[in-house]
Coordinates of N, CA and C in Angstrom, one line a residue:
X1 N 0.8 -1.2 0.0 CA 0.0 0.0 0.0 C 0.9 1.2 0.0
X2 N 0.8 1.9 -0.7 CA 1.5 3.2 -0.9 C 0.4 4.5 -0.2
X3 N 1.4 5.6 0.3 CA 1.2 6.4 1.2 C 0.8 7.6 1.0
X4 N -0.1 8.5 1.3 CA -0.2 9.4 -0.4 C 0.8 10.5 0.2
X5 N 1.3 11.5 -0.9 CA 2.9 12.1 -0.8 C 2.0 13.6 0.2
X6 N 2.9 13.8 0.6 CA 2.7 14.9 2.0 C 3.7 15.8 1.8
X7 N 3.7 17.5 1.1 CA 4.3 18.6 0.5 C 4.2 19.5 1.2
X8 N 4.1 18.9 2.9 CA 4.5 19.8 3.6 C 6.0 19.7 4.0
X9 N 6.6 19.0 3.7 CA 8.6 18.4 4.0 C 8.5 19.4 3.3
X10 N 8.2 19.5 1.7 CA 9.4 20.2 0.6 C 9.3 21.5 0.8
X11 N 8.0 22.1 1.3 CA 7.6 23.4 1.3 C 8.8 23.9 3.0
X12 N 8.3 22.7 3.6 CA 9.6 23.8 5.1 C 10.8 23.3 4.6
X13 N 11.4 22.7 3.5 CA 12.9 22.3 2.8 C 12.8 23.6 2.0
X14 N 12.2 24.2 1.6 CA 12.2 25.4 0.3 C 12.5 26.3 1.5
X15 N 11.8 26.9 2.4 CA 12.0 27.6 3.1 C 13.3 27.9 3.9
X16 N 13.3 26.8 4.3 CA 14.9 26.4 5.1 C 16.0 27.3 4.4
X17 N 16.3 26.8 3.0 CA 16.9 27.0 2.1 C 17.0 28.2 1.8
X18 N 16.1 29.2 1.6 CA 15.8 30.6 1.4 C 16.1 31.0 2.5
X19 N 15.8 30.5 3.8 CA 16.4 31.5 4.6 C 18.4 31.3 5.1
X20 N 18.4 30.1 4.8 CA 20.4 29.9 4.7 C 20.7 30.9 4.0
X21 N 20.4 31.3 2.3 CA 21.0 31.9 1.6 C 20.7 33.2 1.8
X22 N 19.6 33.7 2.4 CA 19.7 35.4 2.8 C 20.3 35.6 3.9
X23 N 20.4 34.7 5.2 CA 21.5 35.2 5.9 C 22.5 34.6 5.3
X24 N 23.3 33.9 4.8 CA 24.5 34.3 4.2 C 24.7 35.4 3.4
X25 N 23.9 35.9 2.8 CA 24.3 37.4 2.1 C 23.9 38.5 3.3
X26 N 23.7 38.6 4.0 CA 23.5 39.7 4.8 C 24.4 39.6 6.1
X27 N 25.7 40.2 5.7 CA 26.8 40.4 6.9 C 26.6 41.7 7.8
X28 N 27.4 41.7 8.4 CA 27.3 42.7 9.2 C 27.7 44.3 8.7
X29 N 28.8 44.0 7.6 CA 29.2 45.1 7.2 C 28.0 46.1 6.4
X30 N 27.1 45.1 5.5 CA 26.2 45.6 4.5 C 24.7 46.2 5.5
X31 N 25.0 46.6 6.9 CA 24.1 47.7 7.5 C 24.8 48.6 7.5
X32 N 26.1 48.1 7.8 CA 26.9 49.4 8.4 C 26.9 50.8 7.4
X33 N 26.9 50.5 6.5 CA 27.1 50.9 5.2 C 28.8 51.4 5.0
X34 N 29.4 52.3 4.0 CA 30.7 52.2 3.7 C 31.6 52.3 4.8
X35 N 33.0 52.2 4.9 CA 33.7 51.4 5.7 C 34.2 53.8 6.6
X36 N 34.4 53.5 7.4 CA 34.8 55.1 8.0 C 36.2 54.2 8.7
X37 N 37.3 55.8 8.7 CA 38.1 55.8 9.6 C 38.0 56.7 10.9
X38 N 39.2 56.2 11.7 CA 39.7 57.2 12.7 C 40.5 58.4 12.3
X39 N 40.5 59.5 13.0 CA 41.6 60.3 12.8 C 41.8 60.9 13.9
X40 N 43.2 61.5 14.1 CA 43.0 61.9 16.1 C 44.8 62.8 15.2
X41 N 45.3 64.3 16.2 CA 46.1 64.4 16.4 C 46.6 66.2 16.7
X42 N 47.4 66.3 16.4 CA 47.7 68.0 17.1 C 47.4 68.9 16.0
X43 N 47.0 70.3 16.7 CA 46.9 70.9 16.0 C 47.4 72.7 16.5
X44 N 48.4 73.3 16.1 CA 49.7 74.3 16.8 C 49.5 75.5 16.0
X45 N 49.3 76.4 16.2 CA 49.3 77.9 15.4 C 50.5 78.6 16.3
X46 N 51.6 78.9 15.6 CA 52.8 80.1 15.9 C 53.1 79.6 17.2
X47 N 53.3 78.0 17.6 CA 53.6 77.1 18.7 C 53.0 77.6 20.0
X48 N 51.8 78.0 19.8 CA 50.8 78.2 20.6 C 49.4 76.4 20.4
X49 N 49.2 75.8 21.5 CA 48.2 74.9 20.9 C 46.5 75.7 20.6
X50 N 45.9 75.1 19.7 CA 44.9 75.6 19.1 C 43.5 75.2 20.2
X51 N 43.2 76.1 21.0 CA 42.1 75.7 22.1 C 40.5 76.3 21.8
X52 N 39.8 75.3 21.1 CA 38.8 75.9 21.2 C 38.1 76.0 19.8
X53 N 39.3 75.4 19.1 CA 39.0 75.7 17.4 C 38.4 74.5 16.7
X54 N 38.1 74.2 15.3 CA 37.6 73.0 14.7 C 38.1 72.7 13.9
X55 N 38.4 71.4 13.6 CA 39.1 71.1 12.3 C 38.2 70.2 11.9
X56 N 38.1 70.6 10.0 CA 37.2 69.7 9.1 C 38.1 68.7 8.0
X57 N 37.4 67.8 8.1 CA 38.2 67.0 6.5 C 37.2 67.0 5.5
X58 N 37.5 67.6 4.4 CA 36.1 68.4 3.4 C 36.8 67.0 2.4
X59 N 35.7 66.3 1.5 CA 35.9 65.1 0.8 C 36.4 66.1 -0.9
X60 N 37.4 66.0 -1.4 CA 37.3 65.8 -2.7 C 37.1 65.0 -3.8
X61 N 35.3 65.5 -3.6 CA 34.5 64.8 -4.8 C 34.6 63.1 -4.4
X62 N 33.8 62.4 -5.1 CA 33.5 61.1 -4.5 C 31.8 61.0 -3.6
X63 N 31.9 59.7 -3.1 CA 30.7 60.1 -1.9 C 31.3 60.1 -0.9
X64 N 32.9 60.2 -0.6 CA 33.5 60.6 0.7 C 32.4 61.3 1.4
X65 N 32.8 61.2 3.4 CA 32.1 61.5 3.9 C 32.8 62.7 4.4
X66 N 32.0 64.3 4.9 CA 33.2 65.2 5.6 C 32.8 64.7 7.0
X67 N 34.0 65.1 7.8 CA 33.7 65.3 9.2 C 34.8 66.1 10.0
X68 N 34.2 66.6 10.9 CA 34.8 67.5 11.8 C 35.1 66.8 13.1
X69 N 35.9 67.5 14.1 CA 36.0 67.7 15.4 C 36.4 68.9 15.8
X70 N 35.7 69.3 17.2 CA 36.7 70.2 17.8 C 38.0 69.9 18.6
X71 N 38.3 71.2 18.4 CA 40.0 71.3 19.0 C 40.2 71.5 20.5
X72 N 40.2 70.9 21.3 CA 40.7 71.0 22.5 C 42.1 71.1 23.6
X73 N 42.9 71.9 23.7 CA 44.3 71.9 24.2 C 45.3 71.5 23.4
X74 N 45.0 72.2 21.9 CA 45.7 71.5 20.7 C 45.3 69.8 20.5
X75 N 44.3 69.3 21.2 CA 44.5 67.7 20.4 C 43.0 67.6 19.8
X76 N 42.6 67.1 18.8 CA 41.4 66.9 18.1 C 41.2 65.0 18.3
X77 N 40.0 64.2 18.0 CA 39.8 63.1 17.4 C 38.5 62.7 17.1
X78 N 38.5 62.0 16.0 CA 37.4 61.6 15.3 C 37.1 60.5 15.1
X79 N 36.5 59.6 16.1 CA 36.3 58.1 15.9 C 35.6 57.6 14.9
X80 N 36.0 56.2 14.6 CA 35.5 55.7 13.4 C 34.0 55.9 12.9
X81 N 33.5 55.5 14.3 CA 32.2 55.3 13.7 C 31.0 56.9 13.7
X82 N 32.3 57.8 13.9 CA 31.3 59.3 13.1 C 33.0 59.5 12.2
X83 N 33.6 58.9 11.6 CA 34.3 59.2 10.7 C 34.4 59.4 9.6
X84 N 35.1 60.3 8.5 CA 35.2 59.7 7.2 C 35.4 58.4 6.7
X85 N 35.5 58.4 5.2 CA 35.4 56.9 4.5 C 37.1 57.8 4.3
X86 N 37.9 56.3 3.9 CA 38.8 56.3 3.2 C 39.0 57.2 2.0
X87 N 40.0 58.5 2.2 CA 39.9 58.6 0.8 C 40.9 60.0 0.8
X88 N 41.1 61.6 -0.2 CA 42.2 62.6 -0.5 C 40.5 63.5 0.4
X89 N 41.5 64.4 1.6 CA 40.4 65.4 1.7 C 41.4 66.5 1.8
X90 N 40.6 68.1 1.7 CA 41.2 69.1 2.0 C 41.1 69.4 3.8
X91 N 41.9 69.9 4.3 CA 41.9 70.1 5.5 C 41.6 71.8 5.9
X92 N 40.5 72.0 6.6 CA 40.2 73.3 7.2 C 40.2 73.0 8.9
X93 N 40.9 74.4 8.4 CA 40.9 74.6 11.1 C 40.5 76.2 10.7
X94 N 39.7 76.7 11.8 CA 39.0 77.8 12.7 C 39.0 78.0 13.8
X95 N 39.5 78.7 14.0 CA 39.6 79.0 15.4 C 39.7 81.0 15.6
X96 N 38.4 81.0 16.5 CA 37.8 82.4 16.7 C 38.4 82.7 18.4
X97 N 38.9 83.3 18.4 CA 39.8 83.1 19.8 C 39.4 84.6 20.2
X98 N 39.4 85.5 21.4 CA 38.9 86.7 22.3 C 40.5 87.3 21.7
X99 N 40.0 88.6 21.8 CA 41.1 89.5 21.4 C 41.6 90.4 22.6
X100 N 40.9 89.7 23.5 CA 41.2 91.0 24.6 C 40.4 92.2 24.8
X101 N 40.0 92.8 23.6 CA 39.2 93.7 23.9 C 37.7 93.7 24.2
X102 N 36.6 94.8 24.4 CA 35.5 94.9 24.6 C 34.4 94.9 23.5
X103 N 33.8 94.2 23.1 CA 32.9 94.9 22.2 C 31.8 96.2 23.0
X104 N 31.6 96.8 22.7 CA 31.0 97.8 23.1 C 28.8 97.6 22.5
X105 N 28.4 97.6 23.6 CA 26.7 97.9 23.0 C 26.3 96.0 23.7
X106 N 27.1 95.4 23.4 CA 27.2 93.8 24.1 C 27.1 93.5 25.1
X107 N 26.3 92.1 25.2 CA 26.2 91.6 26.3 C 27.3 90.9 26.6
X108 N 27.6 90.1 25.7 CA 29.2 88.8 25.6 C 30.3 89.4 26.4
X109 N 30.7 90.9 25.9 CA 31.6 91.4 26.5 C 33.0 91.5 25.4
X110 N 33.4 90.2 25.4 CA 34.7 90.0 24.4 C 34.4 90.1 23.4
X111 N 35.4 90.9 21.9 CA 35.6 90.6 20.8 C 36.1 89.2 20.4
X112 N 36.3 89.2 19.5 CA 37.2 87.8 18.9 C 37.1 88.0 17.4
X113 N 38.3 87.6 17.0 CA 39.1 87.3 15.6 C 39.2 86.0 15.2
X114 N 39.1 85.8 13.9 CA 39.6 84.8 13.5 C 41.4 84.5 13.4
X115 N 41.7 83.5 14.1 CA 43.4 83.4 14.6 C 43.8 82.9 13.6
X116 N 43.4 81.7 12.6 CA 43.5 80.9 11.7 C 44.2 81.8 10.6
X117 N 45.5 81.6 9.8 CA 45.8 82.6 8.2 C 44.5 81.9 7.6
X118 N 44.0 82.5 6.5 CA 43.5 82.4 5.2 C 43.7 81.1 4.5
X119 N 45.0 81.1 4.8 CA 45.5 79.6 3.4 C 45.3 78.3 4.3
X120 N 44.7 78.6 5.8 CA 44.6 77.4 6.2 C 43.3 76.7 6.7
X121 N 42.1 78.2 6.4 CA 41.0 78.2 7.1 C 40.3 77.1 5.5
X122 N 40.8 77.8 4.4 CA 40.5 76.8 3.4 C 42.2 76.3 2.5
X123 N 42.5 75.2 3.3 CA 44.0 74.9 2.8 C 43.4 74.0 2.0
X124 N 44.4 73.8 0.7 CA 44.3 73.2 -0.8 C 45.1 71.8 -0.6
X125 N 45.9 71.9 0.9 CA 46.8 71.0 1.0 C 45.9 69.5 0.9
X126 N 46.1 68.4 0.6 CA 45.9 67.1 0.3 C 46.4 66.2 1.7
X127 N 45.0 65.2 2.2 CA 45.4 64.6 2.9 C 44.6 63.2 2.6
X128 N 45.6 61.9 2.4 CA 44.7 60.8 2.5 C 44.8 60.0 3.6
X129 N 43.3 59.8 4.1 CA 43.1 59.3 5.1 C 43.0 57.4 4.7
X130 N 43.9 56.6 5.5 CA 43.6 54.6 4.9 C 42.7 54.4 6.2
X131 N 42.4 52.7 6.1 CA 41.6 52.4 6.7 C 42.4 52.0 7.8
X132 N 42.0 52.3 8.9 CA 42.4 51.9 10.6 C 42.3 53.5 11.3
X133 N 43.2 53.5 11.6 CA 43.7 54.9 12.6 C 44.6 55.5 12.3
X134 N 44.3 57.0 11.9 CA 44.9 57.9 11.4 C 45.7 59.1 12.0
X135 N 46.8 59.0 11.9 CA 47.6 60.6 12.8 C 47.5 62.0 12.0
X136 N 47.3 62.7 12.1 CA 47.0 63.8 11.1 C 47.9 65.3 12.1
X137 N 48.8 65.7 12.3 CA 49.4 66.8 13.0 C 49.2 68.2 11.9
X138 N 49.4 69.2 12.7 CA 49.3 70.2 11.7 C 49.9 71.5 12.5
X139 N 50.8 71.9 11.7 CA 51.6 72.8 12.6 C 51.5 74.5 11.5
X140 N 50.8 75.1 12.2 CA 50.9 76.4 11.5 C 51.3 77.4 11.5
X141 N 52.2 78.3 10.8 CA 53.0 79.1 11.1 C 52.2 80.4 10.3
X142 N 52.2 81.6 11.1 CA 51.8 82.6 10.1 C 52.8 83.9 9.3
X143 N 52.6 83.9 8.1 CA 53.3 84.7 7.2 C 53.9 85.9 7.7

């Protein structure tokens, strides 16, 4: 006597199957989305350290990512995971520092200048950032 066939096996064998092969394509990296580095390091105007100021890594062109940090007691860092992707950025620092004097009509009290030269607030200079952790120093002298 034969048994009559039962296509509930193949249907949870179909299933099974479809679900092995979407988690094998679905790693960990493909949420993360593209890969970011670290970058961490000094930053010195006329060997004074830069307190208070920002430094950006602006992407040239690509879908590079920018990012910033502030400057603290001359040291900046930017952990991976709010970091750029791998790749050539231009490097900008700002730093708006008190002049000493009063503004007058104000509540704040202090003036402030921009401390930063020109050639550095948008520097042309080229930096590439690889994948891991990045030193990046920057020593600025003014003209």
């Amino acid at each position: 006597m034969r048994l009559p066939y039962d296509n509930r096996f193949d249907v949870g064998l179909c299933c099974a199957a479809c679900l092995l092969v979407l988690a094998a394509g679905c790693s960990k990296r493909s949420y993360e989305g593209p890969q970011r580095v670290s970058v961490q390091g000094k930053v010195i105007l006329d060997g004074e350290p830069v307190d208070g100021g920002v430094i950006q890594f602006v992407p040239n062109g690509g879908t590079s990512r920018k990012a910033s940090a502030a400057i603290t007691a001359g040291q900046y860092a930017i952990a991976e995971a709010q970091g750029p992707n791998p790749g050539k950025y231009r490097v900008e620092v700002n730093w708006s520092r008190p002049t000493g004097q009063v503004m007058s009509g104000t509540e704040s009290g202090l003036q402030r200048e921009e401390a930063v030269p020109e050639s550095y607030r948008r520097n042309p200079r080229q930096v590439e950032l690889v994948p891991g952790t990045n030193q990046f120093d920057l020593v600025i002298e003014k003209p």
